[in-house]
Structure formats: C-alpha cells, structure tokens
Amino acid sequence: MENLNLHDAAPRPLSSMQNQMPPGPPPVPQLPPQMFTTAAQLLDLTDKKLMVSLRDGRKLIGVLRSWDQFGNLVLQSTVERLFVQHLYADIERGLFLVRGENVLLLGEIDLDKDDYVPEPYELAPVERVFALKKAEDAERGRVEKRRQRTLAGYGFEGEHAGEAIL
Amino acid sequence: MLFFSFFKTLVNHEVTVELKNDISIRGTLKSVDQYLNIKLDDITVVDELKYPHLSSVKNVFIRGSVVRYVHLPAAAVDTPLLEDATRREASQASAKAKQG
C-alpha cells in the first residue's frame, strides 16, 4: 500500500455523469482510492505489536493477527496493562477476539521504546494494582452516576449516556 | 461522502484529533476511510503524563465513531471550494429526491 502515489491515476468519473452536473471547480489531484479503505489501514498494522484501547477503559497489548472491515480484531499473546495512580501492572490474557465496536484506538508500539512507561509510573504487584483499580472504578462510577442524575434534573442527557468511555 | 473526500485532501498534513474521552492526539494524517477512521503517524499526545499507555506508541488508528473534533491547519483548507462542493452535493441530493 505504501508504494502507491499521485502518479497512479485515480479512475476518471463517468463522462455521462459529468455532462449532467453543473461545471465545477477544476479536479483536485486524488490519491488512489484503494489507499483509503479500512482494510488498507489495518493491513499495515497486521502482525505488529499493538496497544488497543477499548471502550470500557481497558488497555490490551498484543500482536494483531487478523481483522475484518468492521474492525473486529484477533490479538495474540495479549497482556492487559492496568494503570492506577502512579502504579501499573500486567496481566497475561492470551488470545483475544475483540468486537470492533468496542475499539477506541489501535496504537502501533514503537519497538525502540517497547514497554517504556514514563515516570512517575512504576511496576507494582498485580493484586495491589487490581484492588486499587477496582476501588477507583467504583468511585468513578459513583461520581458519574451523580453527575448524570444532576444533569438529567436540568433536562440534559449525557453525551454518551449509558456508555462508559474512559 | 463529501467529508471523506475532504479528509483525503488533507493527507500528510498535521492535524489534532480530539477523542470523546478527552484525549487529544496530534500527528500527520496518513489515511482516512469511509467511516472516517483516521490513521496518524508520529503522534504526540497532549497532556501525555495522564495517558501513559500511549507513550510507546508511534502511530495510531482511531475509530471514526470515537472522534469528537479534528483540528485542521487553516491554511490547508480551501473554504470557498468546500462551500461550493457542499452546495453541489446538496443540489444533487435534492435533484435525486425529485426524480425518485
């Protein structure tokens, strides 16, 4: 896909269509359309180590092995990384099939900076981070619920009501 | 389709994408597709320390449905052309509606 450029001509629009339309501005040079599909974008990420951020706030790190046009993903050798306060921990998860709608973002990990976690975050035992995370999520849930209730009292409906985006 | 075509003209420009979870990611727009999924290269994250999971990431694929705003370089946008294209698309759509 990377080898395509402006010199690979984009297909011309049908001339019969052109006659019906009012004369428009001069055509802007277009890159080949096959570069602009979901498949082309994900193809470059296949077999790479990715950080996948999910709608429920989870961060998965694994190797992308397969995908489809909906963004459904298969991840191999996945670990889930928990961040809480200034601590983090990894949990081995294995093979994942993620339904596309739950994906926020896929990040290709720079292998030169692999597993780099900036200061002041430090590695801690899973049990400790997990317990802290659970408490933090519960607290966040309470705050969010109260906020939604107050807003609803004023007739507002949340931007993503009923859907946790973290 | 208009905005899909519009974003295609912005390929290789620096943009900032703000997500619905308040993360702002700045990077070079590499690709966009029909759902307005966006691919950015050489990213920097605004307020990076708050989002440590992105610190070892160099390029991202962002699902279109989670984008709140895309901040564009004003110089790269031909506003009159865009206005014109919008009107053309609207008139085509209304012509089609009359036919059908």
Tab-separated table of C-alpha atoms in Angstrom:
chain	number	residue	atom	x	y	z
A	1	MET	CA	0.000	0.000	0.000
A	2	GLU	CA	2.839	2.429	0.786
A	3	ASN	CA	4.136	2.199	-2.771
A	4	LEU	CA	1.123	3.984	-4.208
A	5	ASN	CA	1.422	7.663	-5.088
A	6	LEU	CA	-0.131	10.510	-7.040
A	7	HIS	CA	1.184	9.117	-10.325
A	8	ASP	CA	-1.039	6.046	-10.017
A	9	ALA	CA	-4.013	7.692	-11.635
A	10	ALA	CA	-7.342	7.640	-9.853
A	11	PRO	CA	-10.224	6.416	-12.039
A	12	ARG	CA	-11.984	9.161	-14.018
A	13	PRO	CA	-15.633	9.777	-13.193
A	14	LEU	CA	-18.087	8.536	-15.845
A	15	SER	CA	-18.417	11.102	-18.632
A	16	SER	CA	-22.237	10.770	-18.767
A	17	MET	CA	-22.372	11.823	-15.128
A	18	GLN	CA	-20.117	14.769	-15.873
A	19	ASN	CA	-22.480	16.143	-18.532
A	20	GLN	CA	-25.441	16.334	-16.155
A	21	MET	CA	-23.561	18.185	-13.455
A	22	PRO	CA	-23.049	21.931	-13.431
A	23	PRO	CA	-19.447	22.864	-14.256
A	24	GLY	CA	-17.475	22.529	-11.032
A	25	PRO	CA	-14.052	23.614	-9.886
A	26	PRO	CA	-11.013	22.002	-11.510
A	27	PRO	CA	-10.430	18.490	-10.129
A	28	VAL	CA	-8.076	18.224	-7.175
A	29	PRO	CA	-5.329	15.604	-7.648
A	30	GLN	CA	-6.502	12.476	-5.849
A	31	LEU	CA	-4.524	9.640	-4.317
A	32	PRO	CA	-5.583	6.166	-5.472
A	33	PRO	CA	-8.835	5.149	-3.748
A	34	GLN	CA	-7.550	1.737	-2.655
A	35	MET	CA	-5.377	3.541	-0.090
A	36	PHE	CA	-8.475	4.823	1.669
A	37	THR	CA	-10.210	1.728	2.925
A	38	THR	CA	-10.392	0.255	6.405
A	39	ALA	CA	-8.622	-2.814	5.024
A	40	ALA	CA	-5.666	-0.783	3.717
A	41	GLN	CA	-5.260	0.947	7.071
A	42	LEU	CA	-5.360	-2.276	9.070
A	43	LEU	CA	-3.209	-4.204	6.610
A	44	ASP	CA	-0.191	-2.087	7.596
A	45	LEU	CA	-0.777	-2.990	11.258
A	46	THR	CA	-1.069	-6.752	10.743
A	47	ASP	CA	1.474	-8.851	12.672
A	48	LYS	CA	2.612	-5.738	14.568
A	49	LYS	CA	2.616	-5.318	18.325
A	50	LEU	CA	-0.267	-3.019	19.171
A	51	MET	CA	-1.742	-1.238	22.125
A	52	VAL	CA	-5.507	-1.489	21.837
A	53	SER	CA	-7.608	0.884	23.880
A	54	LEU	CA	-11.162	-0.347	24.493
A	55	ARG	CA	-14.372	1.488	25.243
A	56	ASP	CA	-14.506	0.145	28.805
A	57	GLY	CA	-11.083	1.658	29.509
A	58	ARG	CA	-9.002	-1.493	29.192
A	59	LYS	CA	-5.612	-1.378	27.552
A	60	LEU	CA	-4.561	-4.544	25.756
A	61	ILE	CA	-1.097	-5.090	24.327
A	62	GLY	CA	-0.763	-7.872	21.790
A	63	VAL	CA	0.089	-8.869	18.251
A	64	LEU	CA	-2.604	-8.213	15.629
A	65	ARG	CA	-3.124	-11.445	13.696
A	66	SER	CA	-6.434	-10.931	11.922
A	67	TRP	CA	-9.212	-8.389	11.372
A	68	ASP	CA	-12.140	-7.551	9.117
A	69	GLN	CA	-13.881	-4.487	7.675
A	70	PHE	CA	-15.797	-3.857	10.922
A	71	GLY	CA	-12.614	-3.552	12.936
A	72	ASN	CA	-13.150	-6.900	14.665
A	73	LEU	CA	-9.668	-7.963	15.777
A	74	VAL	CA	-7.748	-11.071	16.754
A	75	LEU	CA	-4.884	-10.378	19.160
A	76	GLN	CA	-2.239	-12.923	20.093
A	77	SER	CA	-0.069	-13.110	23.229
A	78	THR	CA	-2.118	-10.362	24.814
A	79	VAL	CA	-1.394	-8.732	28.129
A	80	GLU	CA	-3.744	-6.323	29.835
A	81	ARG	CA	-1.979	-3.344	31.396
A	82	LEU	CA	-3.646	-1.712	34.375
A	83	PHE	CA	-2.775	1.844	35.338
A	84	VAL	CA	-3.826	3.287	38.671
A	85	GLN	CA	-2.448	6.353	40.434
A	86	HIS	CA	1.289	6.048	39.759
A	87	LEU	CA	1.414	2.288	39.527
A	88	TYR	CA	0.964	-0.203	36.731
A	89	ALA	CA	0.773	-3.963	36.355
A	90	ASP	CA	0.467	-6.502	33.537
A	91	ILE	CA	-1.891	-9.475	33.460
A	92	GLU	CA	-1.315	-12.275	30.940
A	93	ARG	CA	-4.513	-12.784	28.936
A	94	GLY	CA	-3.606	-14.836	25.856
A	95	LEU	CA	-5.715	-14.837	22.694
A	96	PHE	CA	-8.423	-12.202	22.197
A	97	LEU	CA	-11.178	-11.694	19.665
A	98	VAL	CA	-12.370	-8.107	20.094
A	99	ARG	CA	-15.647	-6.968	18.557
A	100	GLY	CA	-14.977	-3.835	16.506
A	101	GLU	CA	-17.494	-1.543	18.187
A	102	ASN	CA	-15.540	-1.779	21.457
A	103	VAL	CA	-12.302	-0.472	19.979
A	104	LEU	CA	-11.374	3.166	20.563
A	105	LEU	CA	-7.901	3.218	19.143
A	106	LEU	CA	-5.110	0.982	17.920
A	107	GLY	CA	-1.577	2.175	18.548
A	108	GLU	CA	1.444	0.620	16.898
A	109	ILE	CA	4.141	0.227	19.522
A	110	ASP	CA	7.498	1.722	18.648
A	111	LEU	CA	9.802	-1.244	19.231
A	112	ASP	CA	12.647	1.130	20.165
A	113	LYS	CA	10.515	2.353	23.047
A	114	ASP	CA	8.923	-1.032	23.744
A	115	ASP	CA	7.495	-1.356	27.257
A	116	TYR	CA	8.588	2.154	28.114
A	117	VAL	CA	6.330	3.598	30.774
A	118	PRO	CA	7.126	7.203	31.700
A	119	GLU	CA	7.988	8.467	35.173
A	120	PRO	CA	6.461	8.502	37.748
A	121	TYR	CA	4.637	5.262	36.899
A	122	GLU	CA	6.219	2.164	38.413
A	123	LEU	CA	5.618	-1.554	38.244
A	124	ALA	CA	3.711	-2.986	41.216
A	125	PRO	CA	2.253	-6.393	42.159
A	126	VAL	CA	-0.886	-7.270	40.180
A	127	GLU	CA	-3.001	-7.908	43.283
A	128	ARG	CA	-2.293	-4.457	44.670
A	129	VAL	CA	-2.911	-2.595	41.406
A	130	PHE	CA	-6.037	-4.633	40.731
A	131	ALA	CA	-7.528	-3.794	44.138
A	132	LEU	CA	-6.721	-0.094	43.730
A	133	LYS	CA	-8.164	-0.110	40.220
A	134	LYS	CA	-11.378	-1.710	41.427
A	135	ALA	CA	-11.775	0.939	44.126
A	136	GLU	CA	-11.010	3.732	41.665
A	137	ASP	CA	-13.524	2.428	39.099
A	138	ALA	CA	-16.211	2.123	41.767
A	139	GLU	CA	-15.570	5.692	42.882
A	140	ARG	CA	-15.625	6.944	39.298
A	141	GLY	CA	-18.917	5.105	38.753
A	142	ARG	CA	-20.448	6.833	41.780
A	143	VAL	CA	-19.288	10.284	40.672
A	144	GLU	CA	-20.517	9.702	37.106
A	145	LYS	CA	-23.910	8.470	38.299
A	146	ARG	CA	-24.335	11.552	40.477
A	147	ARG	CA	-23.296	13.825	37.616
A	148	GLN	CA	-25.757	12.193	35.220
A	149	ARG	CA	-28.557	12.497	37.776
A	150	THR	CA	-27.857	16.196	38.333
A	151	LEU	CA	-27.662	16.853	34.586
A	152	ALA	CA	-30.856	14.884	33.970
A	153	GLY	CA	-32.544	17.116	36.557
A	154	TYR	CA	-31.768	20.055	34.287
A	155	GLY	CA	-33.007	18.213	31.222
A	156	PHE	CA	-29.587	17.283	29.827
A	157	GLU	CA	-28.781	13.877	28.527
A	158	GLY	CA	-25.118	12.881	28.714
A	159	GLU	CA	-23.001	12.946	25.591
A	160	HIS	CA	-22.515	9.213	25.844
A	161	ALA	CA	-25.233	8.323	28.324
A	162	GLY	CA	-25.165	4.693	29.345
A	163	GLU	CA	-21.852	4.140	27.655
A	164	ALA	CA	-18.598	4.214	29.570
A	165	ILE	CA	-15.871	5.977	27.607
A	166	LEU	CA	-12.686	6.107	29.637
B	1	MET	CA	-19.017	11.249	1.020
B	2	LEU	CA	-18.044	14.925	0.937
B	3	PHE	CA	-16.146	14.848	4.193
B	4	PHE	CA	-14.429	11.615	3.242
B	5	SER	CA	-13.154	13.356	0.065
B	6	PHE	CA	-12.309	16.433	2.087
B	7	PHE	CA	-10.177	14.498	4.554
B	8	LYS	CA	-8.422	12.780	1.662
B	9	THR	CA	-7.167	16.198	0.515
B	10	LEU	CA	-5.633	16.726	3.980
B	11	VAL	CA	-3.382	13.655	3.838
B	12	ASN	CA	0.175	14.402	5.017
B	13	HIS	CA	-0.921	17.491	6.958
B	14	GLU	CA	-0.568	17.881	10.714
B	15	VAL	CA	-3.898	17.577	12.491
B	16	THR	CA	-5.039	17.228	16.087
B	17	VAL	CA	-7.748	14.697	16.802
B	18	GLU	CA	-9.753	15.127	19.977
B	19	LEU	CA	-11.492	11.964	21.139
B	20	LYS	CA	-14.730	11.636	23.074
B	21	ASN	CA	-12.707	10.542	26.112
B	22	ASP	CA	-10.893	13.937	26.030
B	23	ILE	CA	-7.549	12.645	24.741
B	24	SER	CA	-6.041	14.943	22.096
B	25	ILE	CA	-3.598	13.357	19.669
B	26	ARG	CA	-1.524	15.403	17.249
B	27	GLY	CA	0.075	13.741	14.261
B	28	THR	CA	0.437	13.545	10.497
B	29	LEU	CA	-2.762	12.418	8.807
B	30	LYS	CA	-1.822	9.312	6.856
B	31	SER	CA	-5.140	7.848	5.849
B	32	VAL	CA	-8.888	8.043	6.279
B	33	ASP	CA	-11.678	5.706	5.193
B	34	GLN	CA	-15.428	5.821	4.544
B	35	TYR	CA	-16.248	5.633	8.275
B	36	LEU	CA	-13.803	8.492	8.904
B	37	ASN	CA	-11.493	6.144	10.758
B	38	ILE	CA	-8.234	8.063	10.927
B	39	LYS	CA	-4.625	6.963	10.826
B	40	LEU	CA	-1.999	9.284	12.304
B	41	ASP	CA	1.793	8.990	12.143
B	42	ASP	CA	4.475	10.340	14.522
B	43	ILE	CA	1.982	11.183	17.219
B	44	THR	CA	2.318	13.368	20.257
B	45	VAL	CA	-0.318	13.282	22.958
B	46	VAL	CA	-1.457	16.467	24.654
B	47	ASP	CA	-1.029	16.008	28.419
B	48	GLU	CA	0.945	12.804	27.837
B	49	LEU	CA	1.542	12.011	31.506
B	50	LYS	CA	-2.168	11.470	32.009
B	51	TYR	CA	-2.232	8.794	29.338
B	52	PRO	CA	0.852	6.631	29.938
B	53	HIS	CA	-0.419	3.811	27.721
B	54	LEU	CA	0.286	5.990	24.662
B	55	SER	CA	3.892	6.863	25.473
B	56	SER	CA	5.467	3.994	23.492
B	57	VAL	CA	3.083	4.385	20.561
B	58	LYS	CA	4.300	5.974	17.319
B	59	ASN	CA	1.273	5.753	15.043
B	60	VAL	CA	-2.397	5.186	15.705
B	61	PHE	CA	-5.563	4.035	14.004
B	62	ILE	CA	-8.527	5.871	15.535
B	63	ARG	CA	-12.031	4.524	15.099
B	64	GLY	CA	-14.217	7.211	13.493
B	65	SER	CA	-17.038	6.763	15.978
B	66	VAL	CA	-14.910	7.961	18.927
B	67	VAL	CA	-13.696	11.215	17.355
B	68	ARG	CA	-15.163	14.414	18.752
B	69	TYR	CA	-13.202	17.042	16.780
B	70	VAL	CA	-10.447	17.190	14.211
B	71	HIS	CA	-8.433	20.414	14.453
B	72	LEU	CA	-7.245	21.315	10.943
B	73	PRO	CA	-4.484	23.566	9.666
B	74	ALA	CA	-6.451	26.585	8.371
B	75	ALA	CA	-4.006	27.149	5.512
B	76	ALA	CA	-4.715	23.694	4.086
B	77	VAL	CA	-8.467	24.218	3.836
B	78	ASP	CA	-9.904	25.872	0.735
B	79	THR	CA	-13.091	27.200	2.322
B	80	PRO	CA	-14.757	28.543	-0.878
B	81	LEU	CA	-14.115	25.223	-2.628
B	82	LEU	CA	-15.642	23.374	0.320
B	83	GLU	CA	-18.691	25.638	0.328
B	84	ASP	CA	-19.087	25.111	-3.383
B	85	ALA	CA	-18.804	21.341	-3.033
B	86	THR	CA	-21.385	21.352	-0.235
B	87	ARG	CA	-23.882	23.231	-2.408
B	88	ARG	CA	-23.231	20.953	-5.361
B	89	GLU	CA	-23.793	17.862	-3.204
B	90	ALA	CA	-26.960	19.361	-1.714
B	91	SER	CA	-28.367	20.248	-5.137
B	92	GLN	CA	-27.533	16.772	-6.447
B	93	ALA	CA	-29.263	15.198	-3.456
B	94	SER	CA	-32.405	17.292	-3.932
B	95	ALA	CA	-32.437	16.540	-7.696
B	96	LYS	CA	-32.235	12.848	-6.892
B	97	ALA	CA	-35.053	13.163	-4.358
B	98	LYS	CA	-37.300	14.810	-7.005
B	99	GLN	CA	-36.524	12.075	-9.533
B	100	GLY	CA	-37.144	9.155	-7.175
